[in-house]
GROMACS .gro file of C-alpha atoms in nm:
model
  207
    1VAL     CA    1  -4.187   4.240  -8.378
    2ALA     CA    2  -3.988   4.257  -8.701
    3ILE     CA    3  -3.865   4.579  -8.798
    4THR     CA    4  -3.930   4.723  -9.192
    5GLY     CA    5  -3.627   4.923  -9.364
    6ALA     CA    6  -3.797   5.204  -9.314
    7ALA     CA    7  -3.812   5.177  -8.944
    8TYR     CA    8  -3.459   5.124  -8.918
    9SER     CA    9  -3.181   5.320  -8.860
   10LEU     CA   10  -2.801   5.322  -8.804
   11PRO     CA   11  -2.678   5.501  -8.464
   12ALA     CA   12  -2.449   5.809  -8.526
   13GLN     CA   13  -2.099   5.765  -8.548
   14ALA     CA   14  -1.774   6.016  -8.527
   15ALA     CA   15  -1.555   5.994  -8.837
   16GLU     CA   16  -1.305   5.711  -8.734
   17THR     CA   17  -0.906   5.800  -8.752
   18ASN     CA   18  -0.742   5.447  -8.757
   19PRO     CA   19  -0.874   5.236  -9.124
   20GLU     CA   20  -0.838   4.899  -8.954
   21VAL     CA   21  -1.072   5.027  -8.694
   22PHE     CA   22  -1.272   5.188  -8.929
   23LEU     CA   23  -1.313   4.812  -9.147
   24ARG     CA   24  -1.426   4.610  -8.788
   25ASN     CA   25  -1.639   4.801  -8.690
   26LEU     CA   26  -1.827   4.817  -9.052
   27ALA     CA   27  -1.743   4.438  -9.078
   28SER     CA   28  -1.896   4.367  -8.697
   29GLU     CA   29  -2.257   4.686  -8.836
   30ALA     CA   30  -2.254   4.441  -9.107
   31ILE     CA   31  -2.321   4.113  -8.936
   32THR     CA   32  -2.547   4.222  -8.669
   33VAL     CA   33  -2.759   4.397  -8.964
   34LEU     CA   34  -2.702   4.065  -9.151
   35SER     CA   35  -2.776   3.854  -8.793
   36ASP     CA   36  -3.145   4.046  -8.642
   37ASP     CA   37  -3.374   3.832  -8.630
   38ARG     CA   38  -3.607   4.160  -8.579
   39LEU     CA   39  -3.571   4.227  -8.897
   40ASP     CA   40  -3.790   4.123  -9.194
   41GLN     CA   41  -3.662   4.041  -9.536
   42ALA     CA   42  -3.675   4.375  -9.587
   43GLY     CA   43  -3.544   4.571  -9.378
   44ARG     CA   44  -3.248   4.382  -9.368
   45THR     CA   45  -3.165   4.476  -9.705
   46ASN     CA   46  -3.264   4.781  -9.713
   47ALA     CA   47  -3.078   4.793  -9.318
   48PHE     CA   48  -2.730   4.641  -9.501
   49ARG     CA   49  -2.813   4.911  -9.827
   50LEU     CA   50  -2.738   5.181  -9.520
   51VAL     CA   51  -2.436   4.988  -9.382
   52LEU     CA   52  -2.276   4.974  -9.756
   53ARG     CA   53  -2.336   5.328  -9.794
   54ARG     CA   54  -2.172   5.458  -9.462
   55GLY     CA   55  -1.860   5.184  -9.525
   56PHE     CA   56  -1.801   5.243  -9.965
   57ASP     CA   57  -1.766   5.530 -10.195
   58ILE     CA   58  -2.007   5.408 -10.366
   59PRO     CA   59  -2.031   5.698 -10.641
   60ALA     CA   60  -1.625   5.711 -10.607
   61VAL     CA   61  -1.602   5.306 -10.657
   62SER     CA   62  -1.928   5.401 -10.955
   63ARG     CA   63  -1.693   5.583 -11.183
   64PHE     CA   64  -1.418   5.379 -11.145
   65VAL     CA   65  -1.605   5.023 -11.279
   66LEU     CA   66  -1.705   5.302 -11.621
   67GLY     CA   67  -1.364   5.410 -11.649
   68ARG     CA   68  -1.365   5.599 -11.972
   69TYR     CA   69  -1.748   5.514 -12.040
   70TRP     CA   70  -1.789   5.765 -11.736
   71ARG     CA   71  -1.727   6.068 -11.971
   72GLN     CA   72  -1.926   6.035 -12.207
   73ALA     CA   73  -2.235   5.909 -12.001
   74SER     CA   74  -2.523   6.185 -11.963
   75SER     CA   75  -2.567   6.304 -11.613
   76VAL     CA   76  -2.847   6.107 -11.594
   77GLU     CA   77  -2.692   5.814 -11.731
   78LYS     CA   78  -2.445   5.832 -11.442
   79ALA     CA   79  -2.693   5.900 -11.128
   80GLN     CA   80  -2.892   5.596 -11.328
   81PHE     CA   81  -2.538   5.397 -11.324
   82ILE     CA   82  -2.489   5.504 -10.960
   83GLN     CA   83  -2.834   5.413 -10.793
   84LEU     CA   84  -2.809   5.040 -11.050
   85PHE     CA   85  -2.467   4.987 -10.913
   86GLU     CA   86  -2.557   5.016 -10.570
   87ASP     CA   87  -2.873   4.795 -10.590
   88TYR     CA   88  -2.613   4.537 -10.768
   89MET     CA   89  -2.366   4.576 -10.488
   90VAL     CA   90  -2.624   4.563 -10.209
   91THR     CA   91  -2.800   4.217 -10.345
   92VAL     CA   92  -2.423   4.011 -10.441
   93TYR     CA   93  -2.244   4.118 -10.123
   94GLY     CA   94  -2.561   4.105  -9.904
   95ARG     CA   95  -2.620   3.761 -10.013
   96ARG     CA   96  -2.186   3.621 -10.014
   97LEU     CA   97  -2.238   3.744  -9.648
   98GLY     CA   98  -2.543   3.526  -9.581
   99GLN     CA   99  -2.509   3.275  -9.768
  100ASP     CA  100  -2.202   3.067  -9.591
  101SER     CA  101  -2.271   2.981  -9.262
  102GLY     CA  102  -1.983   2.958  -9.068
  103LYS     CA  103  -1.754   3.219  -9.211
  104PHE     CA  104  -1.480   3.355  -8.975
  105LEU     CA  105  -1.314   3.693  -9.072
  106THR     CA  106  -1.026   3.804  -8.923
  107ILE     CA  107  -0.829   4.121  -8.968
  108SER     CA  108  -0.484   4.119  -8.893
  109GLY     CA  109  -0.287   4.433  -8.963
  110GLN     CA  110  -0.327   4.754  -9.230
  111ARG     CA  111  -0.055   4.923  -9.449
  112MET     CA  112  -0.053   5.283  -9.540
  113VAL     CA  113  -0.013   5.306  -9.898
  114GLY     CA  114  -0.017   5.695  -9.847
  115LEU     CA  115  -0.107   5.982  -9.657
  116ASN     CA  116  -0.507   5.927  -9.659
  117ASP     CA  117  -0.507   5.592  -9.861
  118ALA     CA  118  -0.458   5.240  -9.671
  119VAL     CA  119  -0.486   4.886  -9.701
  120VAL     CA  120  -0.632   4.677  -9.388
  121HIS     CA  121  -0.566   4.313  -9.436
  122SER     CA  122  -0.765   3.987  -9.340
  123ASN     CA  123  -0.856   3.665  -9.408
  124ILE     CA  124  -1.192   3.465  -9.433
  125LYS     CA  125  -1.156   3.139  -9.300
  126ARG     CA  126  -1.439   2.880  -9.428
  127GLN     CA  127  -1.571   2.539  -9.330
  128ASN     CA  128  -1.423   2.259  -9.532
  129ARG     CA  129  -1.244   2.468  -9.773
  130SER     CA  130  -0.885   2.670  -9.727
  131ALA     CA  131  -0.879   3.003  -9.612
  132VAL     CA  132  -0.908   3.315  -9.828
  133SER     CA  133  -0.672   3.714  -9.800
  134VAL     CA  134  -0.895   3.955  -9.848
  135ASP     CA  135  -0.725   4.301  -9.871
  136TRP     CA  136  -0.978   4.611  -9.848
  137ARG     CA  137  -0.834   4.916 -10.003
  138LEU     CA  138  -0.963   5.294  -9.804
  139LYS     CA  139  -0.894   5.597  -9.913
  140GLN     CA  140  -0.985   5.879  -9.657
  141GLY     CA  141  -1.172   6.199  -9.714
  142GLU     CA  142  -1.392   6.480  -9.573
  143ASN     CA  143  -1.661   6.228  -9.418
  144GLY     CA  144  -1.366   6.010  -9.292
  145TRP     CA  145  -1.249   5.654  -9.446
  146ARG     CA  146  -1.392   5.493  -9.692
  147VAL     CA  147  -1.386   5.156  -9.876
  148VAL     CA  148  -1.265   5.149 -10.242
  149ASP     CA  149  -1.186   4.817 -10.330
  150ILE     CA  150  -1.184   4.454 -10.244
  151MET     CA  151  -0.868   4.232 -10.322
  152ALA     CA  152  -0.912   3.863 -10.261
  153GLU     CA  153  -0.602   3.671 -10.344
  154GLY     CA  154  -0.502   3.936 -10.473
  155VAL     CA  155  -0.696   4.002 -10.737
  156SER     CA  156  -0.920   4.348 -10.735
  157LEU     CA  157  -1.321   4.321 -10.735
  158ALA     CA  158  -1.335   4.667 -10.913
  159LEU     CA  159  -1.078   4.565 -11.190
  160ALA     CA  160  -1.297   4.326 -11.259
  161GLN     CA  161  -1.576   4.488 -11.304
  162ARG     CA  162  -1.493   4.719 -11.497
  163SER     CA  163  -1.373   4.467 -11.768
  164GLU     CA  164  -1.751   4.340 -11.706
  165PHE     CA  165  -1.891   4.639 -11.772
  166THR     CA  166  -1.689   4.730 -11.987
  167SER     CA  167  -1.717   4.424 -12.205
  168VAL     CA  168  -2.130   4.436 -12.193
  169ILE     CA  169  -2.056   4.847 -12.316
  170ARG     CA  170  -1.886   4.752 -12.646
  171ALA     CA  171  -2.163   4.461 -12.701
  172SER     CA  172  -2.447   4.750 -12.696
  173GLY     CA  173  -2.234   4.935 -12.968
  174GLY     CA  174  -2.071   5.175 -12.703
  175LYS     CA  175  -2.371   5.235 -12.533
  176VAL     CA  176  -2.404   5.267 -12.138
  177ALA     CA  177  -2.744   5.272 -12.162
  178GLY     CA  178  -2.692   4.879 -12.258
  179LEU     CA  179  -2.518   4.851 -11.935
  180LEU     CA  180  -2.742   5.014 -11.732
  181SER     CA  181  -3.095   4.800 -11.888
  182LYS     CA  182  -2.906   4.478 -11.846
  183LEU     CA  183  -2.754   4.555 -11.504
  184ARG     CA  184  -3.139   4.663 -11.438
  185LYS     CA  185  -3.262   4.292 -11.511
  186LYS     CA  186  -2.956   4.158 -11.368
  187THR     CA  187  -3.050   4.256 -11.056
  188GLN     CA  188  -3.407   4.232 -11.071
  189SER     CA  189  -3.337   3.859 -11.157
  190LEU     CA  190  -3.109   3.792 -10.843
  191ALA     CA  191  -3.355   3.980 -10.594
  192PHE     CA  192  -3.677   3.770 -10.776
  193ASN     CA  193  -3.502   3.454 -10.787
  194ARG     CA  194  -3.310   3.423 -10.446
  195GLY     CA  195  -3.553   3.652 -10.236
  196ALA     CA  196  -3.409   3.907  -9.974
  197LEU     CA  197  -3.053   3.911  -9.840
  198PRO     CA  198  -3.101   3.555  -9.582
  199LYS     CA  199  -2.930   3.574  -9.238
  200THR     CA  200  -2.623   3.502  -9.132
  201ASN     CA  201  -2.426   3.330  -8.878
  202VAL     CA  202  -2.113   3.556  -9.018
  203VAL     CA  203  -1.853   3.633  -8.731
  204ALA     CA  204  -1.597   3.935  -8.745
  205SER     CA  205  -1.304   3.933  -8.524
  206ALA     CA  206  -1.000   4.160  -8.458
  207GLN     CA  207  -0.794   3.886  -8.367
   0.00000   0.00000   0.00000
């Protein structure tokens, strides 16, 4: 029997104090959701959204990628952007995990940057292609550790996203509304053209 997103819920978990263990658990949870045969397409998408909300500080990342335009955005625009950016993350990151079977995520250690900041190191092995070094930047808050950036081969995805969004806003006359419109259309186009999140065969490992 297929489980829809409305009926799916994640088990309650105590806040993990070790950032490496937190990320390992998060990766395992994401793979479990994306490979669960009981979930229909909508259920898989909505369940992956719950995983992202648990593991990523989406409001903080949203503020960062919007850069200086966050201050000029209205309260309505800020709320709309956070929701649209979450939709974008669910569609793009969920699809990247699900598109290529045979990937193998290996978590290799962690480095504390400050009292409440850490970087967890990992590698993603891909079939017939070279491995990719991926570092996860985490911050610890009231609700435990949360991912705030992903660095692939040393390149910050949050910085790259901010640069892209800044270009869109500038091309829209400095209006955040222009970015909201484009982000809404892009997310809807991805969902329409490619369907819901695919089932994946990614494997997470702590080795």
